[in-house]
Tab-separated table of C-alpha atoms in Angstrom:
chain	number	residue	atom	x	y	z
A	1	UNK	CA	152.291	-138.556	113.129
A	2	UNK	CA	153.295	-138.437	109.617
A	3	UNK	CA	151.178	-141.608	108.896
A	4	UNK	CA	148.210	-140.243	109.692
A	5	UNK	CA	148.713	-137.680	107.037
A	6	UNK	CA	148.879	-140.239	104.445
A	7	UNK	CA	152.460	-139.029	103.342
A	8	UNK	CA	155.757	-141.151	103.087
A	9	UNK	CA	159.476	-140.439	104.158
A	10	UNK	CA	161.092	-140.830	100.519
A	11	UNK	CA	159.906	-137.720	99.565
A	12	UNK	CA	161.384	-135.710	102.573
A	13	UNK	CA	164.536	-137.688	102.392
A	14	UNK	CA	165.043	-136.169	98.974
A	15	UNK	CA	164.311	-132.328	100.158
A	16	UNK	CA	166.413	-132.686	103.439
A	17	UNK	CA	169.460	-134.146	101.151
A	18	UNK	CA	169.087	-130.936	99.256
A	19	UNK	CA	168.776	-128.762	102.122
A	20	UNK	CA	171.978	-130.191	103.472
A	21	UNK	CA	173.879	-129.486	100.162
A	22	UNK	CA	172.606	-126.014	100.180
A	23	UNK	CA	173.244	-125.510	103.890
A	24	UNK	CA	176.913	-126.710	103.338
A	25	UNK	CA	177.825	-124.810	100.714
A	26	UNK	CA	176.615	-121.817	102.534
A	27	UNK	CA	178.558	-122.281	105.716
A	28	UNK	CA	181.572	-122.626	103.745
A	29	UNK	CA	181.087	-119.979	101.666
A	30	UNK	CA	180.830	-118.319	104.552
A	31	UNK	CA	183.571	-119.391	106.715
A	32	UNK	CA	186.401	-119.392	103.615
A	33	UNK	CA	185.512	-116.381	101.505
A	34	UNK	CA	183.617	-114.020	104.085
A	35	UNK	CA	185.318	-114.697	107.397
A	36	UNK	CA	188.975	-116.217	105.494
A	37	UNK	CA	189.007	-119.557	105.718
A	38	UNK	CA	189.972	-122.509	108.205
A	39	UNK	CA	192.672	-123.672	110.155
A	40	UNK	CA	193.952	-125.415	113.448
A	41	UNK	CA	196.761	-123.588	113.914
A	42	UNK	CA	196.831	-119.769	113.120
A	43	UNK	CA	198.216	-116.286	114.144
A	44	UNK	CA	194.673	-115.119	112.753
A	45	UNK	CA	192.551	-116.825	115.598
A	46	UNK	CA	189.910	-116.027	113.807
A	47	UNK	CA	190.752	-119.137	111.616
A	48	UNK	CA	190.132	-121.324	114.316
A	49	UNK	CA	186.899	-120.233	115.462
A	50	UNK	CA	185.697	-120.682	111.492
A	51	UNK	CA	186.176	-124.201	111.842
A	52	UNK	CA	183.761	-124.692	115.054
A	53	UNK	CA	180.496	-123.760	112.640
A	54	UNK	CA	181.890	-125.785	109.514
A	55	UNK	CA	181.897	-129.167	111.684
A	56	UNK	CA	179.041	-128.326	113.585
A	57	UNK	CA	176.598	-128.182	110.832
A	58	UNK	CA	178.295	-130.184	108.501
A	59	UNK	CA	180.314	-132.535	110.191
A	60	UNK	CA	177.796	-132.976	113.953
A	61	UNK	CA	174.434	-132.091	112.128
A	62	UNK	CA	173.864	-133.241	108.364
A	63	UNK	CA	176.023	-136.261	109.477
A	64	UNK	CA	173.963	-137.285	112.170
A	65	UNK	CA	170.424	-136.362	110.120
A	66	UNK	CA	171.379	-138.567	107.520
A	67	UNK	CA	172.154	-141.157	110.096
A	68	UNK	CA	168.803	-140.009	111.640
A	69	UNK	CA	167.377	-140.717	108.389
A	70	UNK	CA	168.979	-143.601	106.849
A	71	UNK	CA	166.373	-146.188	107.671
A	72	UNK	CA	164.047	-143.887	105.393
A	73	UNK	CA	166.366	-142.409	102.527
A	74	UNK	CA	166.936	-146.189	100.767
A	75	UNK	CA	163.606	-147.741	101.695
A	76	UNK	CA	165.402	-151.338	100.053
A	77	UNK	CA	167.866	-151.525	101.942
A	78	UNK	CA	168.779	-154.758	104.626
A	79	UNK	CA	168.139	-153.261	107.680
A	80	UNK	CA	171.118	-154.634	109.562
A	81	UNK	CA	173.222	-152.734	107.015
A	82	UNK	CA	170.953	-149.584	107.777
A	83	UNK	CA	171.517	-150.285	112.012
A	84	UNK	CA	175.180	-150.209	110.574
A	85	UNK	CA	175.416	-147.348	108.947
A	86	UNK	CA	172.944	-145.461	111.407
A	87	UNK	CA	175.917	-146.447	114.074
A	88	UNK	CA	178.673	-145.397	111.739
A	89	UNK	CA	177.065	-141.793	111.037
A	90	UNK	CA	176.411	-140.701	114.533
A	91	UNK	CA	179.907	-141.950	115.252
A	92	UNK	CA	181.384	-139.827	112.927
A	93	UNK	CA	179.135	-137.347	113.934
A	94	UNK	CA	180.235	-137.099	117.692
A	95	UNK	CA	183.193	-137.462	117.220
A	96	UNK	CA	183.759	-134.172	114.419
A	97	UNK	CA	181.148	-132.139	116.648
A	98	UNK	CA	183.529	-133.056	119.949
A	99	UNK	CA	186.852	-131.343	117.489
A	100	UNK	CA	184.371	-128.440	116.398
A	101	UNK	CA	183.626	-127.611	120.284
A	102	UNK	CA	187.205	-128.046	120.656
A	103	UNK	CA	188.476	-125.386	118.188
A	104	UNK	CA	185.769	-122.922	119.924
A	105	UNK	CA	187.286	-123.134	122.934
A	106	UNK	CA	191.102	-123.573	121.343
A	107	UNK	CA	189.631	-120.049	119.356
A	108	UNK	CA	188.347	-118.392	123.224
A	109	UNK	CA	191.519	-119.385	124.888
A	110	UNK	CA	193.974	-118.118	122.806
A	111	UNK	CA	192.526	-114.638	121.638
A	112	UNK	CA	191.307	-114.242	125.347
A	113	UNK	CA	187.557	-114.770	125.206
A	114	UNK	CA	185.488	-116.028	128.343
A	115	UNK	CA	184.189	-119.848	127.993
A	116	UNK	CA	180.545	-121.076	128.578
A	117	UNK	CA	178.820	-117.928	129.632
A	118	UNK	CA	176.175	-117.814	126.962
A	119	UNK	CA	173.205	-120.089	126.255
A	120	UNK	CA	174.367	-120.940	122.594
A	121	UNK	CA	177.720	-122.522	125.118
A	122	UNK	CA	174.612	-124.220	127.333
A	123	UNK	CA	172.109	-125.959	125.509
A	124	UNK	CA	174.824	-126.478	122.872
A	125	UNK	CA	177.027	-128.400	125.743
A	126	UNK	CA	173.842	-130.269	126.882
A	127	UNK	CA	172.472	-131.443	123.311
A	128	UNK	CA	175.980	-133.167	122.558
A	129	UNK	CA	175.966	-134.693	126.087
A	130	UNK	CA	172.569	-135.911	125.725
A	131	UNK	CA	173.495	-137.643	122.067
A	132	UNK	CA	176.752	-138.804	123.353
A	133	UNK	CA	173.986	-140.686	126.700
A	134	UNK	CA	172.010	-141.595	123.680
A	135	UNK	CA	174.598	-142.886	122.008
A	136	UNK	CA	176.157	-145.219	124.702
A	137	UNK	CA	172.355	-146.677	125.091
A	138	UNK	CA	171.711	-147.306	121.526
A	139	UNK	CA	175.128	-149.211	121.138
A	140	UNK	CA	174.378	-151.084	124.230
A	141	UNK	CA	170.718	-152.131	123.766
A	142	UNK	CA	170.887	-152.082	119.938
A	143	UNK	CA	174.093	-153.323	119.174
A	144	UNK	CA	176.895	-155.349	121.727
A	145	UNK	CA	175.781	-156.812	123.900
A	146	UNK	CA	172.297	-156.221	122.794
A	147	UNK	CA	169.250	-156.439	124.602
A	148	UNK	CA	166.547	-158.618	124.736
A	149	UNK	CA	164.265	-158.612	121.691
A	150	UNK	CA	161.062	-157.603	124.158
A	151	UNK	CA	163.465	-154.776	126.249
A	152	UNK	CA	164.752	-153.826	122.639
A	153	UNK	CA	161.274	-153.621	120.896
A	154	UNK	CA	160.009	-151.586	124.478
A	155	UNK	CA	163.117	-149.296	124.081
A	156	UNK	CA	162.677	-148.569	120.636
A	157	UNK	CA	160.362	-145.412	120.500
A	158	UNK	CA	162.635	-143.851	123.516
A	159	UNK	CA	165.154	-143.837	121.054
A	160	UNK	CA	163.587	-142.333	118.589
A	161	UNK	CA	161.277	-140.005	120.622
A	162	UNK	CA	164.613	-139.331	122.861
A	163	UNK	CA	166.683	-138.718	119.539
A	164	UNK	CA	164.332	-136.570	118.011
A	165	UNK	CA	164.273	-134.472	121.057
A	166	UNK	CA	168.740	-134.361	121.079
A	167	UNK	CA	167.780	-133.333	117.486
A	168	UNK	CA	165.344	-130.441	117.727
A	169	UNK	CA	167.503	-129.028	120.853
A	170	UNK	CA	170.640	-129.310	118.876
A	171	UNK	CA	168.958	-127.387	115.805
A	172	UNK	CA	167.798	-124.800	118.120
A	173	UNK	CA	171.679	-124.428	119.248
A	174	UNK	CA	172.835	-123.908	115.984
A	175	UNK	CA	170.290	-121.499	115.275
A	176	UNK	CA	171.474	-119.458	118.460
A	177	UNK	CA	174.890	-119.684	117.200
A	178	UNK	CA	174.095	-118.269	113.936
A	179	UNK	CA	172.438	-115.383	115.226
A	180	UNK	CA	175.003	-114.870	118.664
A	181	UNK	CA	178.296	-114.821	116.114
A	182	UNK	CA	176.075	-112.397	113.579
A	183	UNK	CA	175.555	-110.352	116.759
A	184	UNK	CA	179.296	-110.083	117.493
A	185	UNK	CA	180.309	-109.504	114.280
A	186	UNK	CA	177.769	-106.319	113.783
A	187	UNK	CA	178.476	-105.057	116.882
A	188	UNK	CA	181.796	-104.727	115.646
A	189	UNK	CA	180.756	-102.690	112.656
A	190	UNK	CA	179.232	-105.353	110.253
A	191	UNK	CA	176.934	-104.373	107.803
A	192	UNK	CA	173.229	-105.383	109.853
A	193	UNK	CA	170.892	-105.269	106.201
A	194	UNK	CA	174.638	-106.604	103.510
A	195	UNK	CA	175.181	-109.908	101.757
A	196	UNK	CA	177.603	-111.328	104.615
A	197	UNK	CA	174.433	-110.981	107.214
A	198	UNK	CA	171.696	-111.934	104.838
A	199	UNK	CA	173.862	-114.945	103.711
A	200	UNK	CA	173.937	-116.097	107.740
A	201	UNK	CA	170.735	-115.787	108.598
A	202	UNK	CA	169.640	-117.610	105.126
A	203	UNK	CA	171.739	-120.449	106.580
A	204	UNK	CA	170.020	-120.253	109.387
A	205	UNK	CA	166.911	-120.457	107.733
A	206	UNK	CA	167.966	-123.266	105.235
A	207	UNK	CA	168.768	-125.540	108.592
A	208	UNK	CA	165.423	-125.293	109.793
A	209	UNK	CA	163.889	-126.060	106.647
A	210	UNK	CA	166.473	-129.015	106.839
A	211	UNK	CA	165.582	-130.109	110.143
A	212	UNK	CA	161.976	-129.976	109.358
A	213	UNK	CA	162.244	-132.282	106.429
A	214	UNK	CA	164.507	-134.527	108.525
A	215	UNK	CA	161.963	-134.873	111.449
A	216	UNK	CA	159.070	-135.803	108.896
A	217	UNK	CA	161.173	-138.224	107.050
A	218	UNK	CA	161.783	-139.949	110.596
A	219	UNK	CA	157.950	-139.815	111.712
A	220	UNK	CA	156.984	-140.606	108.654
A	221	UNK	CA	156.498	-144.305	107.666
A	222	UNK	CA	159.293	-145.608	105.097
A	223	UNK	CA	157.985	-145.983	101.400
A	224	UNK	CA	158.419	-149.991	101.211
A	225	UNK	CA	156.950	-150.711	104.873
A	226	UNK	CA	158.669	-154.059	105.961
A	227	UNK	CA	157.847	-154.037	109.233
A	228	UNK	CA	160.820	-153.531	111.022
A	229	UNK	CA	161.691	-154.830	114.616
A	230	UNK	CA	159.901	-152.928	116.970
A	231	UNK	CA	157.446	-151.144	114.703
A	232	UNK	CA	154.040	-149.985	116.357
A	233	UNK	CA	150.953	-148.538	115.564
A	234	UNK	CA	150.985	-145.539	117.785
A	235	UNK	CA	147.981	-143.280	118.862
A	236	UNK	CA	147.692	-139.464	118.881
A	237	UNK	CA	144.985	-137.836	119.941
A	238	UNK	CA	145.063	-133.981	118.735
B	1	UNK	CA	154.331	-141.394	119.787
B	2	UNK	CA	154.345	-141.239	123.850
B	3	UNK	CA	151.536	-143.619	123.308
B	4	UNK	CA	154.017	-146.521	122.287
B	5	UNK	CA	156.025	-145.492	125.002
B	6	UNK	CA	153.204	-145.999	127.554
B	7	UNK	CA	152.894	-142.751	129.241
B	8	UNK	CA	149.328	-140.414	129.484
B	9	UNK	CA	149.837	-136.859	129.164
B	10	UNK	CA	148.381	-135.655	132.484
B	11	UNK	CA	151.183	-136.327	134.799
B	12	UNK	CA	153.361	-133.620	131.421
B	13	UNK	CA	150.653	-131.237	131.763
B	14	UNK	CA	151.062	-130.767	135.574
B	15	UNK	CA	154.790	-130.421	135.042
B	16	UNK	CA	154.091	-127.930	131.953
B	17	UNK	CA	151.986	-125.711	134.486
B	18	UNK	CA	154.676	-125.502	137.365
B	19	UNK	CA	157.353	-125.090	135.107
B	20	UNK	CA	154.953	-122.288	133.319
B	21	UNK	CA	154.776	-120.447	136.564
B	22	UNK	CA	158.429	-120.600	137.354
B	23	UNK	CA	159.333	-119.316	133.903
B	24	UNK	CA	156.778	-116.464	134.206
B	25	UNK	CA	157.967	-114.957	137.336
B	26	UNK	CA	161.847	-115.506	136.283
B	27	UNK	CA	160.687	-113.008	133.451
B	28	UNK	CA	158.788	-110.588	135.607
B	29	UNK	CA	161.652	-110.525	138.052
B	30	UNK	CA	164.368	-109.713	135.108
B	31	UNK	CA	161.962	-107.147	133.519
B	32	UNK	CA	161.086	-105.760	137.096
B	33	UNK	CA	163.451	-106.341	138.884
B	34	UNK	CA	166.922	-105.998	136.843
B	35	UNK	CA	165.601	-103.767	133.708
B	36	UNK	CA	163.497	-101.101	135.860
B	37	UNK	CA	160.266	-102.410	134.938
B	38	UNK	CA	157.326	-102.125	132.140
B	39	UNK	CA	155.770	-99.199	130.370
B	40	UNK	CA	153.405	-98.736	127.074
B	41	UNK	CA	154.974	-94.717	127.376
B	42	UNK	CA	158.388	-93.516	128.772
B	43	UNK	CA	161.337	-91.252	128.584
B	44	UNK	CA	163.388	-94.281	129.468
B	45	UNK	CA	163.133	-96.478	126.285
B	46	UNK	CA	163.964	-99.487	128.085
B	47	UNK	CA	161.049	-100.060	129.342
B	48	UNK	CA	159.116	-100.155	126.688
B	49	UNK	CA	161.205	-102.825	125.779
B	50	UNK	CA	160.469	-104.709	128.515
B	51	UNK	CA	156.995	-105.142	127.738
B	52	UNK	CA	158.066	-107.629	124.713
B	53	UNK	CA	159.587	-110.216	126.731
B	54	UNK	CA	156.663	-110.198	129.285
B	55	UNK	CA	154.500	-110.115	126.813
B	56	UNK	CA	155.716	-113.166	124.634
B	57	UNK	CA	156.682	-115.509	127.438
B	58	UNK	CA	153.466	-115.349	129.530
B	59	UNK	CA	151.127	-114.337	126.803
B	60	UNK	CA	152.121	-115.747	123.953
B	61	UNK	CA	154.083	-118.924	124.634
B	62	UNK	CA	152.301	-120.244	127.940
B	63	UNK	CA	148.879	-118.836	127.137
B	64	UNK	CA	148.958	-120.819	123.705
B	65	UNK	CA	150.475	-123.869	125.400
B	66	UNK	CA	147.744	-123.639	128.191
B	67	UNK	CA	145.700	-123.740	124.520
B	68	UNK	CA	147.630	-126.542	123.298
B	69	UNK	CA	147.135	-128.702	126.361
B	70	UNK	CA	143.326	-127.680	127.181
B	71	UNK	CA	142.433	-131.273	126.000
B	72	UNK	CA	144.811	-133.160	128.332
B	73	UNK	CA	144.615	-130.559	130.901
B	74	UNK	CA	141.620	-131.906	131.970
B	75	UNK	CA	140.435	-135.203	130.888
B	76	UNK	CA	136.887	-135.186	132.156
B	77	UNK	CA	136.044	-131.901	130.196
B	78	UNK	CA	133.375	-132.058	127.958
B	79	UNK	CA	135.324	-132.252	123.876
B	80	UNK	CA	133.128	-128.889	122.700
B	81	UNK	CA	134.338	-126.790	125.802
B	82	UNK	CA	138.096	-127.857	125.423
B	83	UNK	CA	137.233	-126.851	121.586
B	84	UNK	CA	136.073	-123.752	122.556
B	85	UNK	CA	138.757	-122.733	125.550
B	86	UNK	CA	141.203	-124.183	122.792
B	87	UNK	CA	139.920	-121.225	120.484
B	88	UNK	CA	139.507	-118.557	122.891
B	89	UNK	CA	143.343	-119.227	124.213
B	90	UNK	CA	145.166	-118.798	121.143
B	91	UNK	CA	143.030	-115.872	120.039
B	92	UNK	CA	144.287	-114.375	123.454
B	93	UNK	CA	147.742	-115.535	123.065
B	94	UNK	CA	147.946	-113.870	119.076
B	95	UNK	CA	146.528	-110.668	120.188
B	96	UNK	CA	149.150	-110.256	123.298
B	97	UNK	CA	152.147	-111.710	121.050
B	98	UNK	CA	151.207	-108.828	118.496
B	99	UNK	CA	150.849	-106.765	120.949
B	100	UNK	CA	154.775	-107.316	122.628
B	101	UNK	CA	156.106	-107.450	118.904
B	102	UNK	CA	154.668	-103.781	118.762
B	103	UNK	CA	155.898	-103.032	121.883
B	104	UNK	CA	159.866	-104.093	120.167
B	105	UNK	CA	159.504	-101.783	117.224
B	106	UNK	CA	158.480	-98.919	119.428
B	107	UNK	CA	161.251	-99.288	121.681
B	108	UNK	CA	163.595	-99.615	118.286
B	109	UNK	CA	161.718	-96.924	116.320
B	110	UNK	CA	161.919	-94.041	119.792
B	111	UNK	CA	165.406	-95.053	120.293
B	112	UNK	CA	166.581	-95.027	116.330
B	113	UNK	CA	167.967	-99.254	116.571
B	114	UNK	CA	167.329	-100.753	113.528
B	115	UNK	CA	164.710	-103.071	112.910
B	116	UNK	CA	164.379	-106.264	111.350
B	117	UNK	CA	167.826	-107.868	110.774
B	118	UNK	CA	167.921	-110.239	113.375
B	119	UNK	CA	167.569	-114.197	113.056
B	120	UNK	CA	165.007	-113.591	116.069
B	121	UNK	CA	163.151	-111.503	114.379
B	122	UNK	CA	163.205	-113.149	111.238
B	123	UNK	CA	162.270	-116.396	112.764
B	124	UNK	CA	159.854	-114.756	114.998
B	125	UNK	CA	157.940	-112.952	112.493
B	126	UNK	CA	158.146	-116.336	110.436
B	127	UNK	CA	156.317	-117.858	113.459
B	128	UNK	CA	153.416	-115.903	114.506
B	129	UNK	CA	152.536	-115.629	110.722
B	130	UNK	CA	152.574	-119.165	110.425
B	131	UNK	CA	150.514	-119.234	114.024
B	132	UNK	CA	148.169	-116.754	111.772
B	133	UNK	CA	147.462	-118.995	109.209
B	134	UNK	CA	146.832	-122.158	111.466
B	135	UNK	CA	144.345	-120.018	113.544
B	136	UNK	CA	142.327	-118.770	110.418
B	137	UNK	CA	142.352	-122.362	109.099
B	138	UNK	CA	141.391	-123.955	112.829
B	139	UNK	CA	138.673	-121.382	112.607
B	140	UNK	CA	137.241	-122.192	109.349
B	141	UNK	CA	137.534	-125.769	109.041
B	142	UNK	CA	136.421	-126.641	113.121
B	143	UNK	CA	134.444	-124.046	114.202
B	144	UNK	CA	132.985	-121.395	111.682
B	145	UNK	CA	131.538	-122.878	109.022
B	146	UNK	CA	133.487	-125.767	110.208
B	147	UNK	CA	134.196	-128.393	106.954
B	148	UNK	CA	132.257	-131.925	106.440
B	149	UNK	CA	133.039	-134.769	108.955
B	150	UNK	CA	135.435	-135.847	106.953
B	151	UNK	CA	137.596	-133.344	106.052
B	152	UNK	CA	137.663	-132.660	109.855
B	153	UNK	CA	138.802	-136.091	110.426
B	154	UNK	CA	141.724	-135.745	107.695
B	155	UNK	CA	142.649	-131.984	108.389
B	156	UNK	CA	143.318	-132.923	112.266
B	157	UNK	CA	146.491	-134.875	111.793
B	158	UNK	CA	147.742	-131.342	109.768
B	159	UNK	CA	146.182	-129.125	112.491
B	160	UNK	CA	148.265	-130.890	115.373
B	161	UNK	CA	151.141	-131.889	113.153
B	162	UNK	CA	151.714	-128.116	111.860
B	163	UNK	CA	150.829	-126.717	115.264
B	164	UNK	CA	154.027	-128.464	116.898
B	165	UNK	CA	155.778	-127.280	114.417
B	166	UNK	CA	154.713	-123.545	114.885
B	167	UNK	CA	155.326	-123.886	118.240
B	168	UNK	CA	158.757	-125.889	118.030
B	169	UNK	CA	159.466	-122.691	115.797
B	170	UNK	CA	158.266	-120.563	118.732
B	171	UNK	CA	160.030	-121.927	121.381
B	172	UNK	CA	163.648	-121.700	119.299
B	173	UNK	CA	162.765	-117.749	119.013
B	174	UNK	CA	162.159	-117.504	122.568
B	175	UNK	CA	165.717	-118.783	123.013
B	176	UNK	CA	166.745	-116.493	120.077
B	177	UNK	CA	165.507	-113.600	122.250
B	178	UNK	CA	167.165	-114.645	125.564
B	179	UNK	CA	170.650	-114.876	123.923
B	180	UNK	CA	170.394	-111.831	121.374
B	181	UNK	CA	169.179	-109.292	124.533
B	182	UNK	CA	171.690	-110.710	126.892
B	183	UNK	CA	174.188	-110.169	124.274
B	184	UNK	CA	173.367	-107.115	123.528
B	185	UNK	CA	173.445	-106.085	127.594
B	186	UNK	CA	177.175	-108.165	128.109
B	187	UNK	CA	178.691	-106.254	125.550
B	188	UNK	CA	177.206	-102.657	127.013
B	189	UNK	CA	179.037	-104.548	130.108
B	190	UNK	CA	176.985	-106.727	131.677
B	191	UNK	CA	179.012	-109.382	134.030
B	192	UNK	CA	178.797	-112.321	131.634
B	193	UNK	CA	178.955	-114.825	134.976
B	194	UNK	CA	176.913	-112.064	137.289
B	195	UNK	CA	173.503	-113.020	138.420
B	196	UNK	CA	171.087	-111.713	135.833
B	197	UNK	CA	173.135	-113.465	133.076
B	198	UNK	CA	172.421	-116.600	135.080
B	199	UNK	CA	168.942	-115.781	135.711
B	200	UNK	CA	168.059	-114.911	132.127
B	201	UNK	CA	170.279	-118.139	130.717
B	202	UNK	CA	167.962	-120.340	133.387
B	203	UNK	CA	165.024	-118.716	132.092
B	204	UNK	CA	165.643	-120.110	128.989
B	205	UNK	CA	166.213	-123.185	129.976
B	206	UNK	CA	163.015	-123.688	131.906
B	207	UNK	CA	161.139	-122.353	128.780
B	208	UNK	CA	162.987	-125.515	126.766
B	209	UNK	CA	161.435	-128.061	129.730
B	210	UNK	CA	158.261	-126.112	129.877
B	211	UNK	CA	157.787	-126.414	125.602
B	212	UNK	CA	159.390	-130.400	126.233
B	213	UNK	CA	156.427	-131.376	128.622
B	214	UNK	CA	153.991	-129.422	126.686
B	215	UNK	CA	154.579	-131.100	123.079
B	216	UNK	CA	154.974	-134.427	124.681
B	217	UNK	CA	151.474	-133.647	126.682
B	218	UNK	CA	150.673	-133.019	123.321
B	219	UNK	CA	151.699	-136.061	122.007
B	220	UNK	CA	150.916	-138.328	124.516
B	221	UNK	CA	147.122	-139.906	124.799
B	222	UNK	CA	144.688	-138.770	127.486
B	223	UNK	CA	144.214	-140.283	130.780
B	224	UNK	CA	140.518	-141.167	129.949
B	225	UNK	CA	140.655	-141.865	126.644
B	226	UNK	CA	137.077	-141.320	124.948
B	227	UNK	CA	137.411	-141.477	121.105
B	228	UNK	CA	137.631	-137.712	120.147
B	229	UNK	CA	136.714	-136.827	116.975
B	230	UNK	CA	139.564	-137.342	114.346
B	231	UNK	CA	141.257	-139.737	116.709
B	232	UNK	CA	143.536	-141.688	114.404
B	233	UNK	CA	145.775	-144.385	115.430
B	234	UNK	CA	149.354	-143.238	113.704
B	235	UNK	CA	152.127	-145.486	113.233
B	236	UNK	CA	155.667	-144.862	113.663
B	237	UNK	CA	158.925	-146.685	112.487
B	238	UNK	CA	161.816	-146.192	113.949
C-alpha cells in the first residue's frame, strides 16, 4: 500500500531498529531490576517466568521483524544472501520463542499455576503455530526442494500477506501479555499509576510503534527497487 | 495486496457479516446472560458496566467495519451512496464507542476502581482519538469542502492506509478488554476452564476472524471493478 503513498522502506527500517533497541532495553530493565532477574533453574519461580517475556519480544519478535524486514533494511544487498538470512532469523526466532513458552509453562508447573486458560495462552499458542506452518512452507517452496519459479512467484504474496497476518496476531499477543502479567501483579498490591506499571505499559506501547514501522517497511517498496522474483504491481481500491 | 493473490473481496465481506452476527450475540449472551444484563442507571454497578462491551463490539467495531466494507459490500452500489453510508456509519459507530467508554468510567467512578491505568485503556483511548482525527480529516478533504481532485487522489492511499491501522489498533483493544475483564472475574473466582471463560475467550477469537475478513475485504479489489476515484495500482515486494 505503502507505494502508493510515495514513501520507501529505508526510512522505517531505521525507526523500527530503534524501536527494537528501546523495546529491549525496557523488557530487561524490567525483568532484571524490577521483577529480579532471569534464570532456568530457581527456588524464586518467579525467575523463570521473567525469562518467557525477555525471549518473546526479544528473542521470537525483534528477531523475526528484522528477518521480516531484511529484504528492506540493506536495500544493496544480493538477494540470495537476504533469502538466507531471512531463513536464518525466523529460525532463530522459533526456536528462542518455543524455550520462552517453555519456561512459562516450566514457571506454571512448578509454583502451581493452571496452563492455557487465558487468551494471551490462545492466540499466543496459535500465532507461533501458524509461523512455525509458515515456516515449513517457506523452506519448502522457497528454499529445498524449491518450487517452481511460476508456483513460487504465485506463492509469493501468501507469504507475505500470510506472514504479515502471523505478525500482527503475534503483536497483539504480546500486547495481551503485557497488560494480563501487569494485571496480576496489581492485583497483588502493585502500584496501578508507579514507575514499574508505567514502564510496562510504555513497552507495550514502544512494540506497537515497532510493529507499525515494521509492517510499513515490508509494504513498502525497497529504496533501490531491483525487481525481485515475484514482484507485482498490486491494486487497492480504498 | 489480495489483488496479487487473486481473490475479490465479496466472498470476505459475506464471511465478515456472519462472523459479525455470531460475535454480537456471543456478547449479548455474556452481558445478558452471565453478567445480569445492561443498564444506563443501577444500584448494581455491574451493569452499567456491561453496557461498554455491548456497546464497543456491536457499535463500534462491527458498525465501523460494516463502514469499512460499504464499498465491497455491495459492488453494484452507486460510488456517492457507498461515500455517503461510509460517512454516516462511522459517525454512528464514534458516537456509540464514546458512548460505552462513558458507560466504563461511570461504572469505575460509582464503584470508586480507578481509572485509566490499563494498557486497554491506554490503547483504547489511543484508538478512538486516532479514529477522531481520520473522521474529521475524511470529512474535510472528501465530503465538506472536500479538497481538489488531486489531493483526493493522493490523500486516499493515507485515508485507507491509516484507517487499517486504526482499526488493527482497535481490534488488539477489543482483545485487551476480553482478557483484562475475564481476569479481573477469574481472580474474584471465576472457573478459569468453566463455560463463560470459554465463551468470552471464543468471543475473542471470532472478533480476530471477523477484523481478518474485514481488512482483507478491505484490501482485496471489488467484484465489479469500475475505476473509483483515487484507484491506484500499488506495488508490493516481498
Amino acid at each position: 500500500m505503502a507505494g502508493a503513498l510515495g514513501v520507501k522502506a529505508t526510512p522505517f527500517t531505521y525507526a523500527a531498529h530503534a524501536l527494537a533497541a528501546a523495546a529491549a532495553v525496557m523488557v530487561l530493565v524490567w525483568a532484571i531490576h524490577f521483577r529480579g532477574g532471569l534464570a532456568f533453574e530457581a527456588v524464586n519461580k518467579n525467575l523463570i517466568f521473567n525469562v518467557h517475556p525477555v525471549l518473546m519480544l526479544i528473542g521470537y519478535i525483534i528477531l523475526g521483524s528484522e528477518g521480516i524486514m531484511i529484504y528492506k533494511s540493506f536495500p544493496g544487498l544480493n538477494h540470495d544472501t537476504a533469502k538466507l538470512i531471512h531463513l536464518i532469523l525466523h529460525t532463530i526466532a522459533i526456536v528462542l520463542g518455543a524455550v520462552g513458552i517453555y519456561c512459562a509453562f516450566k514457571n506454571h508447573n512448578e509454583s502451581g499455576i493452571a496452563n492455557l486458560y487465558s487468551l494471551h495462552s490462545w492466540l499466543g499458542l496459535g500465532a507461533i503455530s501458524l509461523y512455525g506452518i509458515q515456516w515449513i512452507f517457506g523452506l519448502v517452496t522457497f528454499f529445498f526442494p524449491g518450487a517452481a519459479p511460476d508456483v513460487r512467484r504465485s506463492a509469493l504474496p501468501w507469504h507475505a500477506l500470510f506472514g504479515l497476518f502471523v505478525y500482527i496476531l503475534t503483536l497483539a499477543t504480546s500486547q495481551l501479555g503485557f497488560l494480563e502479567k501487569l494485571t496480576f501483579l496489581e492485583s497483588g498490591g502493585l502500584d496501578k499509576y508507579g514507575t514499574e506499571a508505567i514502564l510496562v505499559n510504555c513497552t507495550a506501547l514502544v512494540v506497537v510503534l515497532f510493529g507499525t514501522a515494521v509492517v510499513i517497511a515490508a509494504i513498502a517498496p525497497a529504496d533501490k527497487v531491483d525487481e525481485p522474483e515475484g514482484y507485482a504491481p498490486i491494486p487497492v481500491v480504498g
